[in-house]
Short mmCIF file of C-alpha atoms in Angstrom, two decimals:
data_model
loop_
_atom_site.label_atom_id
_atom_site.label_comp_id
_atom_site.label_asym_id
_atom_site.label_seq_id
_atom_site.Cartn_x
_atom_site.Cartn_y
_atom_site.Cartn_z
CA UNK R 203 -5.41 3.05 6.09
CA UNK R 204 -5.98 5.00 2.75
CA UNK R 205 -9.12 6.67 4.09
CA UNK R 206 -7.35 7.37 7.72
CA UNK R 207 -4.24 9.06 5.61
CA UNK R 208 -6.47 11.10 3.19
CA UNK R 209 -8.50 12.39 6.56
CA UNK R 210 -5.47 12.97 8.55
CA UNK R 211 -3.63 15.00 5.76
CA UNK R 212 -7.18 17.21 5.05
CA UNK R 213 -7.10 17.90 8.53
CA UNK R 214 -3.57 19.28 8.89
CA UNK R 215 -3.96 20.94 5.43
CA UNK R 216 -7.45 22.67 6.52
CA UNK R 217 -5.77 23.83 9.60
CA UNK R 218 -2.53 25.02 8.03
CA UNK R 219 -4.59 27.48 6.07
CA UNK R 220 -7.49 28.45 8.41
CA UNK R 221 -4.10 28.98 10.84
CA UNK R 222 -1.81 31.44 8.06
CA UNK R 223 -4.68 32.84 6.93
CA UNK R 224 -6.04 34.06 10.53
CA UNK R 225 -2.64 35.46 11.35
CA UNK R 226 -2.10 36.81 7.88
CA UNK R 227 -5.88 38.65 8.62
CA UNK R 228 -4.48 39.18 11.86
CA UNK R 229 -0.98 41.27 11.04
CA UNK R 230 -3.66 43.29 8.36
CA UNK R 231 -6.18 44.62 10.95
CA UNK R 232 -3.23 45.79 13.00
CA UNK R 233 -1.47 47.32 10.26
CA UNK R 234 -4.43 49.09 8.94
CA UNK R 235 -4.73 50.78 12.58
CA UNK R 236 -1.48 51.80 13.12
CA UNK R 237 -1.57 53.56 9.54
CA UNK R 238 -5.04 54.95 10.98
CA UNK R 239 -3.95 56.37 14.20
CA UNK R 240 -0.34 57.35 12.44
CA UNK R 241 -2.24 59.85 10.37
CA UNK R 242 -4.41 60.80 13.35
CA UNK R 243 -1.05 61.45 14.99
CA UNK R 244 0.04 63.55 12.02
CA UNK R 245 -2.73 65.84 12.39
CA UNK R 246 -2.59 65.62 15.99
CA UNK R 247 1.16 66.87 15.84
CA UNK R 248 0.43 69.78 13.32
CA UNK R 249 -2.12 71.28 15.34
CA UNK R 250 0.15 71.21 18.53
CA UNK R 251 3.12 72.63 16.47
CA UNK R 252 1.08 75.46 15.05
CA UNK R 253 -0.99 75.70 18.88
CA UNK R 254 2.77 76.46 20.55
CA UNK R 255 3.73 78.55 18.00
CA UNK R 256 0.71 80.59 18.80
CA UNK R 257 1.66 79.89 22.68
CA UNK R 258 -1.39 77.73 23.63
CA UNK R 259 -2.47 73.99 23.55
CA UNK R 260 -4.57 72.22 21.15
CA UNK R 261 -6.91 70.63 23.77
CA UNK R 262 -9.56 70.24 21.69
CA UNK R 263 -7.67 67.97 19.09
CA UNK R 264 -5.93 65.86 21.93
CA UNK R 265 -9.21 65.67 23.42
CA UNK R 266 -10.54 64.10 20.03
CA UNK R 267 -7.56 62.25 20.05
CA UNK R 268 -9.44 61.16 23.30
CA UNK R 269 -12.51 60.29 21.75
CA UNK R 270 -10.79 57.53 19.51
CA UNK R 271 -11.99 53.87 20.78
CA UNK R 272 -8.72 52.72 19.70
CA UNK R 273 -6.72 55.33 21.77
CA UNK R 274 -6.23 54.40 25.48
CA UNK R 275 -3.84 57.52 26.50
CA UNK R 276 -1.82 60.30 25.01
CA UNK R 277 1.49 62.23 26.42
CA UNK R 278 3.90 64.69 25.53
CA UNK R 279 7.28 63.74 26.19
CA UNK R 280 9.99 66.45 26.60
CA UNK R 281 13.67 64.73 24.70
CA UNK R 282 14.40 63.73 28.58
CA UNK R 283 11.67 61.05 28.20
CA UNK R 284 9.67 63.05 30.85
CA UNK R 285 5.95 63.04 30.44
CA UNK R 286 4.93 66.73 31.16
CA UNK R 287 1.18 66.97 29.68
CA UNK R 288 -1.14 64.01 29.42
CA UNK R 289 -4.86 63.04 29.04
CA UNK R 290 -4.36 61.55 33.05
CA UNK R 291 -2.89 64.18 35.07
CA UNK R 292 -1.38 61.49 37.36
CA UNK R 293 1.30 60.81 34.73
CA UNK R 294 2.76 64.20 34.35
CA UNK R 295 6.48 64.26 35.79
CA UNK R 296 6.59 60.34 35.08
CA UNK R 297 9.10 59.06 32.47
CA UNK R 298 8.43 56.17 29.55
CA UNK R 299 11.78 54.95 29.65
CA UNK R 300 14.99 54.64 27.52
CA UNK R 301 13.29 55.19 24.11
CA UNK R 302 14.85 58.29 22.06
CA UNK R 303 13.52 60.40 19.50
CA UNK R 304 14.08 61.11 15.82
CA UNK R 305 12.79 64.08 14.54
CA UNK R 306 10.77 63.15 11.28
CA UNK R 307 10.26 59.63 12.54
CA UNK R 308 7.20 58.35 13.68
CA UNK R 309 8.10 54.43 15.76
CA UNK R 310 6.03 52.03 16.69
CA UNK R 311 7.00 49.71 19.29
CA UNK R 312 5.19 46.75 21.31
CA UNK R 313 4.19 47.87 24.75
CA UNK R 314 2.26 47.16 27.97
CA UNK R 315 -0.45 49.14 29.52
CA UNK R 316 -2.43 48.26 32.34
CA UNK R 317 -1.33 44.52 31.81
CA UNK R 318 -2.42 44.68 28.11
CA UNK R 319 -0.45 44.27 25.20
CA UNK R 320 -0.71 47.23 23.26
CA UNK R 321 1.01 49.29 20.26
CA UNK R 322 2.60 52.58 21.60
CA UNK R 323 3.06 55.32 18.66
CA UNK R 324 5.51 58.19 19.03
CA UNK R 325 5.20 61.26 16.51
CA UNK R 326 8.07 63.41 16.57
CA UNK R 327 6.97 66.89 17.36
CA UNK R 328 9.02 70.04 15.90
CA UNK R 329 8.94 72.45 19.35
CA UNK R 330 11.24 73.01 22.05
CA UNK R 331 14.55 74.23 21.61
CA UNK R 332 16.10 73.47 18.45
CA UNK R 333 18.26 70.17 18.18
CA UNK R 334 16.05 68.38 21.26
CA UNK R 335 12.83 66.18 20.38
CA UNK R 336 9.61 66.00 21.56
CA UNK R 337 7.40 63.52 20.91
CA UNK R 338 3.37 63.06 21.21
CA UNK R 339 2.85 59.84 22.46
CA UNK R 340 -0.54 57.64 22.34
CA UNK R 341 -1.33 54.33 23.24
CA UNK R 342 -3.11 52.17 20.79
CA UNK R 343 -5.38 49.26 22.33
CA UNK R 344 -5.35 45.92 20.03
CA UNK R 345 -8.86 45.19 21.60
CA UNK R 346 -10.68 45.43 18.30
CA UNK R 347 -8.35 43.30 16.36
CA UNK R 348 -8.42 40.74 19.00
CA UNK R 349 -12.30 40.94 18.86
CA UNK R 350 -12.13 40.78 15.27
CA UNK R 351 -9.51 37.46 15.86
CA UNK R 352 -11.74 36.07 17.78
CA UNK R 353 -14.60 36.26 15.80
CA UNK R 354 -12.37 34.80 13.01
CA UNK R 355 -11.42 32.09 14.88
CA UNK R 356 -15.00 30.87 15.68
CA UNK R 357 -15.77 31.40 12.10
CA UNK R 358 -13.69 29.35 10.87
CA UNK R 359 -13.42 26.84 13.46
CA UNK R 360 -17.19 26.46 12.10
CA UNK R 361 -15.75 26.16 8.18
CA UNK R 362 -12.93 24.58 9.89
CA UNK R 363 -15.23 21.60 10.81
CA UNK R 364 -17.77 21.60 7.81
CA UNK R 365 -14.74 21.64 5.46
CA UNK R 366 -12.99 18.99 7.99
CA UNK R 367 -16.69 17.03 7.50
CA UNK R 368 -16.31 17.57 3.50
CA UNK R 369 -13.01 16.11 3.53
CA UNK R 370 -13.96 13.03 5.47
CA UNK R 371 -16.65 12.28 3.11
CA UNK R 372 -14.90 12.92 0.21
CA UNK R 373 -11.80 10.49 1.19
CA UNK R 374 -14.36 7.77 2.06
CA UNK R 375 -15.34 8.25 -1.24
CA UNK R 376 -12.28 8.23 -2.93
CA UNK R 377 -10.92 5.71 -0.85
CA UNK R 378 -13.57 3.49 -1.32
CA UNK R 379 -13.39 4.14 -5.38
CA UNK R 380 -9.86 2.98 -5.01
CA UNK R 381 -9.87 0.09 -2.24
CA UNK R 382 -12.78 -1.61 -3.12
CA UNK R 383 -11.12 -2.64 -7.13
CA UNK R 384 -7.63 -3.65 -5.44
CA UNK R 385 -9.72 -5.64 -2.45
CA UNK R 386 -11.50 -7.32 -5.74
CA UNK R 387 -8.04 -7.81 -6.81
CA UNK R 388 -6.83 -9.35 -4.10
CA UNK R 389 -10.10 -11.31 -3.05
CA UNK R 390 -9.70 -12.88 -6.79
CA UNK R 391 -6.08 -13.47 -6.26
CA UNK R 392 -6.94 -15.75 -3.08
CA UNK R 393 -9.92 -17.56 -5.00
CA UNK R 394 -7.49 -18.22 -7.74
CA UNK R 395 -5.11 -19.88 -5.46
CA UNK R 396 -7.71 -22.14 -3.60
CA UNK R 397 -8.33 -23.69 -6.66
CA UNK R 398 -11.36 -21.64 -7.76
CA UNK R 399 -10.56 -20.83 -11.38
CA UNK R 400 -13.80 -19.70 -12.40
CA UNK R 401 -13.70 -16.83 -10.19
CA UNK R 402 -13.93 -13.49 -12.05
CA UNK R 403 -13.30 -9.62 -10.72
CA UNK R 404 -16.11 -6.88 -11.88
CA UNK R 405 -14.38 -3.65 -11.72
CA UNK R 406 -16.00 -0.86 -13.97
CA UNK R 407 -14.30 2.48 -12.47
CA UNK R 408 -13.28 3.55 -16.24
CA UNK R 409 -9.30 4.02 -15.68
CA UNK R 410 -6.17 1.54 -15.07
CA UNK R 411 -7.62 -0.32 -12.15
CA UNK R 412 -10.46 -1.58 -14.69
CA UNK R 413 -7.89 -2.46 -17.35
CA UNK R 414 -6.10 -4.13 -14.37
CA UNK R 415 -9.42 -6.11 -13.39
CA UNK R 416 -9.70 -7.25 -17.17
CA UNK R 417 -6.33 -8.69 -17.48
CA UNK R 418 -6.80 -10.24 -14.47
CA UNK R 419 -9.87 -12.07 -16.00
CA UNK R 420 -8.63 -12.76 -19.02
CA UNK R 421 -5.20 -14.58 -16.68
CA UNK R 422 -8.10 -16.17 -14.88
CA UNK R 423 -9.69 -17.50 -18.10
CA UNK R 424 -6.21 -18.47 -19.74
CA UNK R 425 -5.18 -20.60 -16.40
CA UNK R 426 -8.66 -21.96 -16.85
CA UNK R 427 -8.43 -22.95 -20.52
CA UNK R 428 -5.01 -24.39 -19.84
CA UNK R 429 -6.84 -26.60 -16.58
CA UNK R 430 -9.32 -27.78 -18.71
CA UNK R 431 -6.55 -28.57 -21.38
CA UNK R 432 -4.47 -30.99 -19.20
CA UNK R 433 -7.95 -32.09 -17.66
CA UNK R 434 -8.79 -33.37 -21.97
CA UNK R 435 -5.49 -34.68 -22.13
CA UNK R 436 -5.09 -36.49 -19.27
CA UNK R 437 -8.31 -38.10 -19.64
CA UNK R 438 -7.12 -39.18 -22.93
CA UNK R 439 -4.18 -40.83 -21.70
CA UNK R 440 -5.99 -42.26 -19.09
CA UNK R 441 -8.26 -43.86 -21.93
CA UNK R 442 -5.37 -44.79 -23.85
CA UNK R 443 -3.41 -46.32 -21.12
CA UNK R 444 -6.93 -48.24 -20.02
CA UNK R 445 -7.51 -49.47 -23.38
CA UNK R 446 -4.58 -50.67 -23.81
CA UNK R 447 -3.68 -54.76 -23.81
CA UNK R 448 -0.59 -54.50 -21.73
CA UNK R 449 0.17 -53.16 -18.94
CA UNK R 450 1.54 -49.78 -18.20
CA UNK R 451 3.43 -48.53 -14.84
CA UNK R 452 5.63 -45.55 -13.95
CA UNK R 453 8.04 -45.63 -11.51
CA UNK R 454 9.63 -42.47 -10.15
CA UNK R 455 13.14 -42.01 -8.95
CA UNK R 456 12.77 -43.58 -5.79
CA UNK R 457 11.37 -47.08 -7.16
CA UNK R 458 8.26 -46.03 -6.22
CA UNK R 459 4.85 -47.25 -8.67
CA UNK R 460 3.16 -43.29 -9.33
CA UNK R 461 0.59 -44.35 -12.01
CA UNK R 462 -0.83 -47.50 -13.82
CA UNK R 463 -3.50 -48.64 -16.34
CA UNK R 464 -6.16 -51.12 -15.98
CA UNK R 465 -4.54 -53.89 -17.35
CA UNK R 466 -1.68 -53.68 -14.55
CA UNK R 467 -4.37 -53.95 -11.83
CA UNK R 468 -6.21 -56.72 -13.46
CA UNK R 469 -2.91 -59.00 -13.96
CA UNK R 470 -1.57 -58.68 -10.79
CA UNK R 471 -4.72 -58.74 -8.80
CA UNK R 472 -4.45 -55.39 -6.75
CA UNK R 473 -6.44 -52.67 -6.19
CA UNK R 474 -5.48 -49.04 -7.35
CA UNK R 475 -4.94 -48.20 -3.86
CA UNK R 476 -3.20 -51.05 -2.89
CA UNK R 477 -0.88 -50.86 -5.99
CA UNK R 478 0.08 -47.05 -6.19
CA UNK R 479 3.10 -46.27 -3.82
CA UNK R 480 4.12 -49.53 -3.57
CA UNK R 481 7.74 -50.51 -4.40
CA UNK R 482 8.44 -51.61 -7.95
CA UNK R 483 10.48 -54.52 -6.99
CA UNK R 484 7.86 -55.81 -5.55
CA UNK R 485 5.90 -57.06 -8.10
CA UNK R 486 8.45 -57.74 -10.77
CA UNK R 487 11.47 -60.34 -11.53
CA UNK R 488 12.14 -63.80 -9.93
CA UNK R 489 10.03 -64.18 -6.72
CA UNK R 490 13.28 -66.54 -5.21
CA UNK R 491 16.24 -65.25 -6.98
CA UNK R 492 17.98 -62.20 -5.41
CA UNK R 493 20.43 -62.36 -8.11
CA UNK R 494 17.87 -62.05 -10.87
CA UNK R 495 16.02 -59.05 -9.46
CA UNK R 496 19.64 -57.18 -9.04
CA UNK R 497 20.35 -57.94 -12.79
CA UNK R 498 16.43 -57.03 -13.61
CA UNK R 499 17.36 -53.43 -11.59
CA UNK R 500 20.30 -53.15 -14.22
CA UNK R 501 18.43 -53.55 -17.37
CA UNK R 502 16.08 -50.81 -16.28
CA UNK R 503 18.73 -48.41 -15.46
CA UNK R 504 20.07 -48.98 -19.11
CA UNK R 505 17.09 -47.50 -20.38
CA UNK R 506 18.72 -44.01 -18.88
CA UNK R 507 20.04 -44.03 -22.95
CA UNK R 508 17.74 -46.10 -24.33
CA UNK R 509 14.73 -48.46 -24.45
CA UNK R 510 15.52 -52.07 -23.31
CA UNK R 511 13.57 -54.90 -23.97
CA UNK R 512 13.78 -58.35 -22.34
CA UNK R 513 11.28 -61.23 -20.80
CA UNK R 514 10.86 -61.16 -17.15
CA UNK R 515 8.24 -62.21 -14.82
CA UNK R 516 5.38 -60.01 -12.77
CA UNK R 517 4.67 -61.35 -9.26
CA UNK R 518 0.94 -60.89 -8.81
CA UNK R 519 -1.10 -60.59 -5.29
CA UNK R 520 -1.60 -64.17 -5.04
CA UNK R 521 2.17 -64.75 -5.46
CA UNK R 522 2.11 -66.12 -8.99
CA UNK R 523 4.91 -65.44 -11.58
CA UNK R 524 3.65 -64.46 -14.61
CA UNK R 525 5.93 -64.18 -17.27
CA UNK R 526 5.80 -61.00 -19.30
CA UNK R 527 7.47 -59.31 -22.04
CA UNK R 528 8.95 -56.12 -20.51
CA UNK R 529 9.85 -52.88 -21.71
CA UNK R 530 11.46 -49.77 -20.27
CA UNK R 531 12.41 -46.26 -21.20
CA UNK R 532 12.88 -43.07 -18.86
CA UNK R 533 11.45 -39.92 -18.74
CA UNK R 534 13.08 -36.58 -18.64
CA UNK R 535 12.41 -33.17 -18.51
CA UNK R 536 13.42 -30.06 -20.07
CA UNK R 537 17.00 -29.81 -18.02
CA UNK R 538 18.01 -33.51 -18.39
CA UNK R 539 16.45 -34.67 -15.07
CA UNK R 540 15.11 -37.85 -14.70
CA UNK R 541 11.45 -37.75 -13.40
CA UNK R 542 10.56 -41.43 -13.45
CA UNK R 543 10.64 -44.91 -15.60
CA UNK R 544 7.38 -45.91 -18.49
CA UNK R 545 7.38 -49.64 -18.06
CA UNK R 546 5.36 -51.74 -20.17
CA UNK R 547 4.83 -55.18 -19.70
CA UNK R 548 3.09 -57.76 -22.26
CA UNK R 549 1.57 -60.99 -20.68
CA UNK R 550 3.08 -64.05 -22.59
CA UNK R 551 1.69 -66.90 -20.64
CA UNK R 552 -0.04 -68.10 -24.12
CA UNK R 553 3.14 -68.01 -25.84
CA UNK R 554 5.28 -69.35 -23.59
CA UNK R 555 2.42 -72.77 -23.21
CA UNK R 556 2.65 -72.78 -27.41
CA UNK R 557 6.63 -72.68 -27.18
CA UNK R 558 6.87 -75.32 -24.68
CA UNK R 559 4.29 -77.47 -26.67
CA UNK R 560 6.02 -77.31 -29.74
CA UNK R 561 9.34 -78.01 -27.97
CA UNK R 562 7.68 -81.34 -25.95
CA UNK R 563 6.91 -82.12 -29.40
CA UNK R 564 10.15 -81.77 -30.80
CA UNK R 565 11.30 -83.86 -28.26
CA UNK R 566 9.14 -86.87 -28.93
CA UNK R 567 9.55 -86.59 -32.35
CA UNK R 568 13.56 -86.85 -32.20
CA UNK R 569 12.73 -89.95 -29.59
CA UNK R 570 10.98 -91.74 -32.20
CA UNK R 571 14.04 -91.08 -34.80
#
């Protein structure tokens, strides 16, 4: 779109000029014969003032006025507009029309001859009776300026296309200088968002767009720095939660199980894939007692201020109950919202065999008392 633009305005600006500067030409060539053929007028009119004076014509200047290429006709006009001495005999006694004279005035008007647009010159001429004009009148053919046009024309219809040619070249150029850094730009941009982090833009055009291209790079390598980052740290929990003895769930709002460690899976017998997604309730607080798992759900919600501790029981795969010291405690973000429940759970079957030993042994002990 950038190259089509930068063609389409060359274009229109090459044609613009080649178009003023042909009619400017044009309007010159024109007014450099009129001022020609004004002064050949001038003389033309002196000589037939100072021929009637002597009480003769001039022929031999109006017959040079003849010999002009640019000069299709000449005619004296009486102030009635009457042509009554011409280089065609076959006008005399004919009349031009409304146009009046002005003694001292030479006009120039636009006129037709023979179905050609010409310029018709009228020279004032000082004979006759005194207060009525007479004029010398000649026809000037454009031909030569139209030639001239012409020529012009095909000239620089020629330069019209080379510099047309010029222009298209350059904007490829151009364009290409500036659409081939942003479609880097924008190429990185997408590779960024699939995921591809390592991408990287090479843009070396030694203005903004490269300065552009570096930040982007060095936004590439910061978002990669920061992957790699929570990639270290995560691993690191996930080493800490594996490690650990007890086991280790989160729960999200719904009640839904979102991550666990090792020792979770092991206890309870299930897989990772069987165990993540699957309701909380499921695997934890009295297997028969409704009641229990209800006042289980309240304990944990306490834990919205606080961490709560209590004993409870884990219901593994196989359906055992295995009684664990629980713990819970929620975790928030920045604004106060709750994003999901830590719940650790220590396995206390050992303990809870010692305590009932030792109270079986109280027991006999008092029966022997």
């Amino acid at each position: 779109k950038l190259t089509l633009a930068m063609m389409l305005l060359s274009i229109i600006s090459v044609a613009i000029i080649l178009t003023v500067t042909l009619n400017e030409q044009k309007q010159i060539m024109e007014s450099n014969l009129i001022e020609e053929n004004k002064r050949l007028a001038e003389v033309a009119a002196r000589s037939i003032e100072a021929s009637y004076i002597a009480q003769s014509w001039p022929f031999r200047t109006l017959n040079q006025i003849n010999a002009s290429e640019e000069v299709l006709f000449w005619w004296i006009v009486n102030p009635e507009g009457e042509i009554y001495l011409a280089d065609n005999p076959a006008m005399c006694g004919k009349k031009i029309g409304s146009t009046s004279f002005e003694a001292g005035k030479t006009f120039v008007e636009d006129y037709v001859y023979g179905g050609e647009d010409i310029k018709f010159l009228i020279q004032p001429l000082e004979i006759g009776e005194p207060g009525k004009v007479e004029a010398l009148c000649i026809g000037i053919s454009l031909k030569s300026v139209r030639e001239a046009t012409n020529k012009m024309i095909f000239t620089g219809v020629g330069y019209f296309f080379m510099i047309v040619a010029f222009a298209c070249a350059l904007s490829f150029f151009l364009a290409g200088r500036f659409t081939r850094p942003i479609t880097q730009l924008v190429e990185g941009t997408k590779a960024i968002s699939r995921g591809e982090f390592d991408h990287r833009v090479a843009i070396k055009t030694g203005d903004e767009i490269e300065g552009l291209g570096d930040s982007f790079n060095e936004m590439a390598q910061r978002v990669t720095d920061a992957i790699e980052e929570e990639r270290a740290a995560r691993r690191e929990t996930e080493n800490i939660m594996n490690t650990m003895i007890n086991t280790l769930t989160v729960v999200n709002p719904d009640g839904r199980i979102v991550e666990a460690n090792k020792a979770a899976f092991d206890l309870l017998g299930y897989s990772e894939a069987e165990l993540i997604g699957m309701p909380f309730d499921k695997i934890i607080g009295p297997k028969d007692k409704e009641g229990g798992k209800i006042e289980l759900e309240k304990r944990i919600k306490e834990a919205a201020d606080s961490v709560v501790n209590f004993e409870t029981t884990y219901i593994a795969k196989d359906g055992r109950e295995i009684p664990v010291n629980f713990s819970a405690s929620v975790m928030r973000d920045e604004e106060g919202r709750e994003q999901g429940i830590v719940c650790d759970g220590g396995d206390i079957p050992e303990w809870k065999r010692a305590e009932e030993e030792r109270q079986k042994y109280m027991a006999e002990l008092e029966r022997f008392n």
